[in-house]
CSV table of C-alpha atoms and ligand atoms in Angstrom, one decimal:
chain,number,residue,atom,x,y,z
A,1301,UNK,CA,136.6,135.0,183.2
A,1302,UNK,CA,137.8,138.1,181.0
A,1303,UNK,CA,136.3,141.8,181.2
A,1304,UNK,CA,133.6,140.7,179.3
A,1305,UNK,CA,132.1,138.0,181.3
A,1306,UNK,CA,133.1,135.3,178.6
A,1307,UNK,CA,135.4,132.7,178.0
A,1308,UNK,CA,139.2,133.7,177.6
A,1309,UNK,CA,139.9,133.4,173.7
A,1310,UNK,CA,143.8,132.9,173.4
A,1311,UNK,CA,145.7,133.0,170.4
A,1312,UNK,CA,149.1,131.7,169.7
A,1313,UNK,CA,151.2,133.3,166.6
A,1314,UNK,CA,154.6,133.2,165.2
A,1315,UNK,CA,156.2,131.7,162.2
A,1316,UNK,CA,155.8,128.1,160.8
A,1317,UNK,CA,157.8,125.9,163.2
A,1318,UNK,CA,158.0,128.1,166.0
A,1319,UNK,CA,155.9,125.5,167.8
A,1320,UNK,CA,152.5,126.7,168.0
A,1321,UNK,CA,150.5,123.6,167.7
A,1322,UNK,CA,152.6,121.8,170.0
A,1323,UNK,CA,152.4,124.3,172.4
A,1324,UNK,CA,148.2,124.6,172.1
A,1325,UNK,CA,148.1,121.2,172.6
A,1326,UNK,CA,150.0,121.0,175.7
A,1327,UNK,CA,148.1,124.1,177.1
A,1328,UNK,CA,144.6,122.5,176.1
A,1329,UNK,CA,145.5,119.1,178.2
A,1330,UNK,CA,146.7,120.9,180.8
A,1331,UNK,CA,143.6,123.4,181.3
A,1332,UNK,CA,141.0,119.9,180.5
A,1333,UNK,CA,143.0,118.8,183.3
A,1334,UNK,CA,142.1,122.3,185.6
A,1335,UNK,CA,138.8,121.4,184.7
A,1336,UNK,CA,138.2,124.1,181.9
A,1337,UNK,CA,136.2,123.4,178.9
A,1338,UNK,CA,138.2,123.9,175.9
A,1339,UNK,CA,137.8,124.3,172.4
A,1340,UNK,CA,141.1,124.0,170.3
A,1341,UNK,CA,141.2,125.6,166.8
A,1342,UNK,CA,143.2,127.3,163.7
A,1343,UNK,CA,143.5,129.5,161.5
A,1344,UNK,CA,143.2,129.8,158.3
A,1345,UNK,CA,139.9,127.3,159.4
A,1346,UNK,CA,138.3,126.5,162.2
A,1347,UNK,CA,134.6,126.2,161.1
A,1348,UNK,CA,133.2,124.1,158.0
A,1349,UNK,CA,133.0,127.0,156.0
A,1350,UNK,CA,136.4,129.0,156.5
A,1351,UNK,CA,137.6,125.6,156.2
A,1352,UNK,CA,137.2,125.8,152.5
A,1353,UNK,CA,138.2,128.8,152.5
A,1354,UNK,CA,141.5,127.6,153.5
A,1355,UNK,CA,142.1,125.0,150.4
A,1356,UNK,CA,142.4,127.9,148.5
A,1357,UNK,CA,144.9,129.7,150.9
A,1358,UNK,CA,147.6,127.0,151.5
A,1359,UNK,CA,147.4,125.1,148.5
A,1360,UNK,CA,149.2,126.1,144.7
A,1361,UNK,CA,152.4,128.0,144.0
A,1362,UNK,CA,153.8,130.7,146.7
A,1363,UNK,CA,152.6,133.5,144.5
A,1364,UNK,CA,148.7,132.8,143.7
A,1365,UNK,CA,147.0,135.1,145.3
A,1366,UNK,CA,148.2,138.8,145.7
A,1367,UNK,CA,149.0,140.5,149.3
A,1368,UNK,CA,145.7,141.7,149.4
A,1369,UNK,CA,143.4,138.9,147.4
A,1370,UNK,CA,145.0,136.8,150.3
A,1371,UNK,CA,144.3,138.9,153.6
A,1372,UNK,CA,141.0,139.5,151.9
A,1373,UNK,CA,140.1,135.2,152.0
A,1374,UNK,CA,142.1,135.0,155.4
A,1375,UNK,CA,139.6,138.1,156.4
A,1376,UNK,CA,136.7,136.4,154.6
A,1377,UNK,CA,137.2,132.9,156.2
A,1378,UNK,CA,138.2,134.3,159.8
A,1379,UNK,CA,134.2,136.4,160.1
A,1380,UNK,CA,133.1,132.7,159.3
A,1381,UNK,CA,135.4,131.2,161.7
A,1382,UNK,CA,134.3,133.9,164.8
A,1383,UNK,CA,131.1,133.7,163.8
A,1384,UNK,CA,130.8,129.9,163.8
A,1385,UNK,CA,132.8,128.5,166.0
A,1386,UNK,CA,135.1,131.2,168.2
A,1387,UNK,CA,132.1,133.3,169.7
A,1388,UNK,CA,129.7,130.5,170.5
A,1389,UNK,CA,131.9,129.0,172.7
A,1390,UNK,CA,133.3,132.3,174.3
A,1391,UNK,CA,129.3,133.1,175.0
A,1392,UNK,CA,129.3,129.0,176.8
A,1393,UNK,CA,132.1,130.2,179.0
A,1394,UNK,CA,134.6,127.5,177.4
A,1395,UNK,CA,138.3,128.6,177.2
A,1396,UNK,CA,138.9,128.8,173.1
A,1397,UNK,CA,142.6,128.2,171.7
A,1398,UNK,CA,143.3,129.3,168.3
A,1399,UNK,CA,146.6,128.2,166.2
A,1400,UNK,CA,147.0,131.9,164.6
A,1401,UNK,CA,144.8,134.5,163.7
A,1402,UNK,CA,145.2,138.0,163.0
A,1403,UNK,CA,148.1,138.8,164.0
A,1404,UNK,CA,149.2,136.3,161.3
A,1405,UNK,CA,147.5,138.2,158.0
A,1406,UNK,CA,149.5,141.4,159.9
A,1407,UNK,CA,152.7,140.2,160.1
A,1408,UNK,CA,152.5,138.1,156.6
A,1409,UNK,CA,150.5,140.3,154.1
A,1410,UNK,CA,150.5,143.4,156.3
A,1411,UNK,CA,154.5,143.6,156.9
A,1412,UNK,CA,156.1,140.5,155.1
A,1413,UNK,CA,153.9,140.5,151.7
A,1414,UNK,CA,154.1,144.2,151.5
A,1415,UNK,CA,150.3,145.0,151.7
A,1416,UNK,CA,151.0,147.9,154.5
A,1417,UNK,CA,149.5,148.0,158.1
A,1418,UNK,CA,146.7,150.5,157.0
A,1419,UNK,CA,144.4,148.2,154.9
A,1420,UNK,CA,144.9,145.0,157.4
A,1421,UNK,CA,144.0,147.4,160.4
A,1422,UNK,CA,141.1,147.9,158.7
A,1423,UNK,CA,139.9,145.1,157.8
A,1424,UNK,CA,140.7,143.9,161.4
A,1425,UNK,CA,138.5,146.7,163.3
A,1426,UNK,CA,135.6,145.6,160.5
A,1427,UNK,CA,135.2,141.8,161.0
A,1428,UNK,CA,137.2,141.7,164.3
A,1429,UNK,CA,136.1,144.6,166.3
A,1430,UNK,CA,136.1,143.7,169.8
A,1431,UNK,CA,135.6,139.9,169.4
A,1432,UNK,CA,139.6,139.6,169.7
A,1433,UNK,CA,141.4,137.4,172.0
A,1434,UNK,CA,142.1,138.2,175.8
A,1435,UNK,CA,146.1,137.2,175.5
A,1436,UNK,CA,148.2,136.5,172.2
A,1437,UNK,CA,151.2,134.2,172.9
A,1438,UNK,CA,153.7,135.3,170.1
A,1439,UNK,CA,156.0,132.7,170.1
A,1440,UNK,CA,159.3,134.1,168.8
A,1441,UNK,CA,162.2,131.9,167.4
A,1442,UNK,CA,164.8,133.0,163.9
A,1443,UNK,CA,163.5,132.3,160.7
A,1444,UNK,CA,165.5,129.4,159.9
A,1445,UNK,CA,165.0,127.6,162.8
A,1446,UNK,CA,161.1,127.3,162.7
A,1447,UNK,CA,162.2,126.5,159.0
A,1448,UNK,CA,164.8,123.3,159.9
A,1449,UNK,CA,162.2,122.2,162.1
A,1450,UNK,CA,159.3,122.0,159.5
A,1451,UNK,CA,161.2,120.7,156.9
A,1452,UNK,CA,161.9,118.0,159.4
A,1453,UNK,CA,158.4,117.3,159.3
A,1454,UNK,CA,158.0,117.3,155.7
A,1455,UNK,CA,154.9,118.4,152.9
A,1456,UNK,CA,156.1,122.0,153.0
A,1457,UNK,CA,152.5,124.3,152.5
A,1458,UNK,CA,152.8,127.1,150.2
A,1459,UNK,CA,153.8,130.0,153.0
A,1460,UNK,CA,156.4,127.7,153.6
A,1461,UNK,CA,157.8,127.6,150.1
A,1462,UNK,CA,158.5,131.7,150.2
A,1463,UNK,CA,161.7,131.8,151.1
A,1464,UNK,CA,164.0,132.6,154.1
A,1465,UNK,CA,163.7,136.4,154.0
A,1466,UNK,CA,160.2,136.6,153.7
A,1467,UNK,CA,160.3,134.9,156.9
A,1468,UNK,CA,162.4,136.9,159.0
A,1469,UNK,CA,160.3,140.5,157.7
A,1470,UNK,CA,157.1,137.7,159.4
A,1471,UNK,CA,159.9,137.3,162.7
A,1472,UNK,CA,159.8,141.2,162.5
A,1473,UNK,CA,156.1,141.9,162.1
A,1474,UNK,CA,155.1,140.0,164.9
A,1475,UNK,CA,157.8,141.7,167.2
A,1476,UNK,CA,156.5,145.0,166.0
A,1477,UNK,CA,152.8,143.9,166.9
A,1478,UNK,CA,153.6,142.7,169.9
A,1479,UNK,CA,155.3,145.8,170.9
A,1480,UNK,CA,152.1,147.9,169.9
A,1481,UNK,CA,149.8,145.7,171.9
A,1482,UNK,CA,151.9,144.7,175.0
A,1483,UNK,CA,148.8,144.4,176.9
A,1484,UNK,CA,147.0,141.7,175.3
A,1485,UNK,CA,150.8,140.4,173.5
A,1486,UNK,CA,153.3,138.0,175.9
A,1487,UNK,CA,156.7,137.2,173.3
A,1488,UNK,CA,158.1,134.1,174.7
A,1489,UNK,CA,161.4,133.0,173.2
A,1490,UNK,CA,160.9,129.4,171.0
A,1491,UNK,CA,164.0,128.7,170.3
A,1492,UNK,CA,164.3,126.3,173.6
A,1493,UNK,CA,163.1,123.0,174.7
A,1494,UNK,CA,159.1,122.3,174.4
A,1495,UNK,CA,159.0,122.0,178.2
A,1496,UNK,CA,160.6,125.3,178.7
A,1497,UNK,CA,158.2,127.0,176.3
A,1498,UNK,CA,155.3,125.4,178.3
A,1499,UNK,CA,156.3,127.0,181.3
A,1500,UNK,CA,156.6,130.7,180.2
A,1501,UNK,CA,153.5,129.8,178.4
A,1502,UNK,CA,151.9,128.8,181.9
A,1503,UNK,CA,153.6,131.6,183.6
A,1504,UNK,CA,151.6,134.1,181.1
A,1505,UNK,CA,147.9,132.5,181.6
A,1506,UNK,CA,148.4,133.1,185.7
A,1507,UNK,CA,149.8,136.6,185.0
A,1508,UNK,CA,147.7,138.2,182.5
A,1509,UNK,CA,144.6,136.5,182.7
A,1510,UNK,CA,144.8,134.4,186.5
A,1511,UNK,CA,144.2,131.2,184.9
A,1512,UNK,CA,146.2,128.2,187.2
A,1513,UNK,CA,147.6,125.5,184.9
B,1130,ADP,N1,160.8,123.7,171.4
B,1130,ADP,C1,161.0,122.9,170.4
B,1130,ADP,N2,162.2,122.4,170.1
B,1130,ADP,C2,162.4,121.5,169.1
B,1130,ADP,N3,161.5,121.0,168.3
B,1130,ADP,C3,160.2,121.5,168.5
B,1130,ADP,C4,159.9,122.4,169.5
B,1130,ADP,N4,158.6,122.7,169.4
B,1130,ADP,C5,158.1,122.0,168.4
B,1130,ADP,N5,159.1,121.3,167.8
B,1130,ADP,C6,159.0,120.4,166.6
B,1130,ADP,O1,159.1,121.2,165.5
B,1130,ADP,C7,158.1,120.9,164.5
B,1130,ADP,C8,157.2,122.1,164.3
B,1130,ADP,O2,156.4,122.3,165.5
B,1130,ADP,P1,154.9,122.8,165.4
B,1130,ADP,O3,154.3,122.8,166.8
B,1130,ADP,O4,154.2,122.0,164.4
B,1130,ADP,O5,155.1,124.3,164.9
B,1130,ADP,P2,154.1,125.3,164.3
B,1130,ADP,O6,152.7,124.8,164.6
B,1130,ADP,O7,154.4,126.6,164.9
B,1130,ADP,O8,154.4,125.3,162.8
B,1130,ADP,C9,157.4,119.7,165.0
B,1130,ADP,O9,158.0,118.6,164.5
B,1130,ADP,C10,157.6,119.7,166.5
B,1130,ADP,O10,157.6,118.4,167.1
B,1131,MG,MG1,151.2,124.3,163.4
């Protein structure tokens, strides 16, 4: 299915309330449908360990952990989650969907949280290496509306709590990634309806990876 002779791994990133878990759930139904097997999952998460891992991430006031103590336990959680859950089922030939992953500790300790790109780059080549996802849908949308549209749904988490300028340097990072990868990157524009999303998100799994949904 990819280059690699296992199952696509596609990853869906932007800011919080952009709709990526809406999205990944309409894609997921729709590839079941197609007859794909399909394993959804998330970041910071996805396997029992990273999980916990995660408790400590999103939980507690906005400035805990450091820039780097927090891409270090998004880094430490995410060779769990790979190892666990994301690469088993790439090596069963099941298509994986993963709400975030490293684009995210890029664009929010890397660029937003000050850390610089160098020490996320590396610590992406040494747990990541070439276990990375075959497409990245970057879904792109201004700060504050993600931000009217979570606090719509309430039980802000503690990215959410830091503030409307932190989230537009995130907007920025993941525009600037997306821009350095624009093979493996497709920026579709969130700030529509859910069904118009869907079909730009459709329209990139037939042209970058020839998957009919
Ligand atoms: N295109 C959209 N237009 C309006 N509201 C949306 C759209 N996509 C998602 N939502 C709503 O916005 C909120 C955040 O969406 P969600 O998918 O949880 O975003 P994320 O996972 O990126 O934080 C949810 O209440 C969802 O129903
Ligand atoms: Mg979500």
């Amino acid at each position: 299915m990819t280059g690699k002779g296992r199952g696509a791994f596609i990853t869906f990133e932007g800011g919080d309330g952009v709709g990526k878990s809406t999205q990944m759930a309409l894609l997921a139904e729709r590839l079941r449908n197609a007859g794909h097997e399909v394993v959804t999952t998330r970041e910071p998460g996805g396997s029992p360990g990273a999980e916990a891992i995660r408790e400590l991430l999103v939980t507690g006031k906005p400035d805990r952990w450091s820039p780097l103590t927090e891409a270090l336990l998004m880094y430490a959680a995410r060779a769990d989650h790979l190892q666990k859950t994301v690469n088993p089922a790439r090596a069963r030939g099941a298509v994986v969907l993963c709400d975030r992953f490293a684009d995210s500790s890029m664009a929010y300790q890397g660029y937003a949280g000050g850390l610089g790109e160098g020490p996320v780059a590396a610590l992406e080549r040494l747990v990541v290496g070439t276990d990375g996802p075959s497409l990245t849908l970057i879904l792109d949308a201004p700060a504050a509306t993600g931000l009217a549209r979570t606090s719509a749904r309430g039980g802000a988490h503690r990215f959410e709590a830091k503030g409307v300028d932190y989230h537009e340097r995130v907007r920025r990072g993941f525009l600037k990634i997306a821009a350095a990868h624009p093979e493996r990157c497709a920026v579709i524009d969130a700030s529509r309806s859910v069904a118009a999303v869907a079909a730009d998100v459709a329209a990139a799994m037939h042209a970058r990876l020839g998957l009919k949904v």
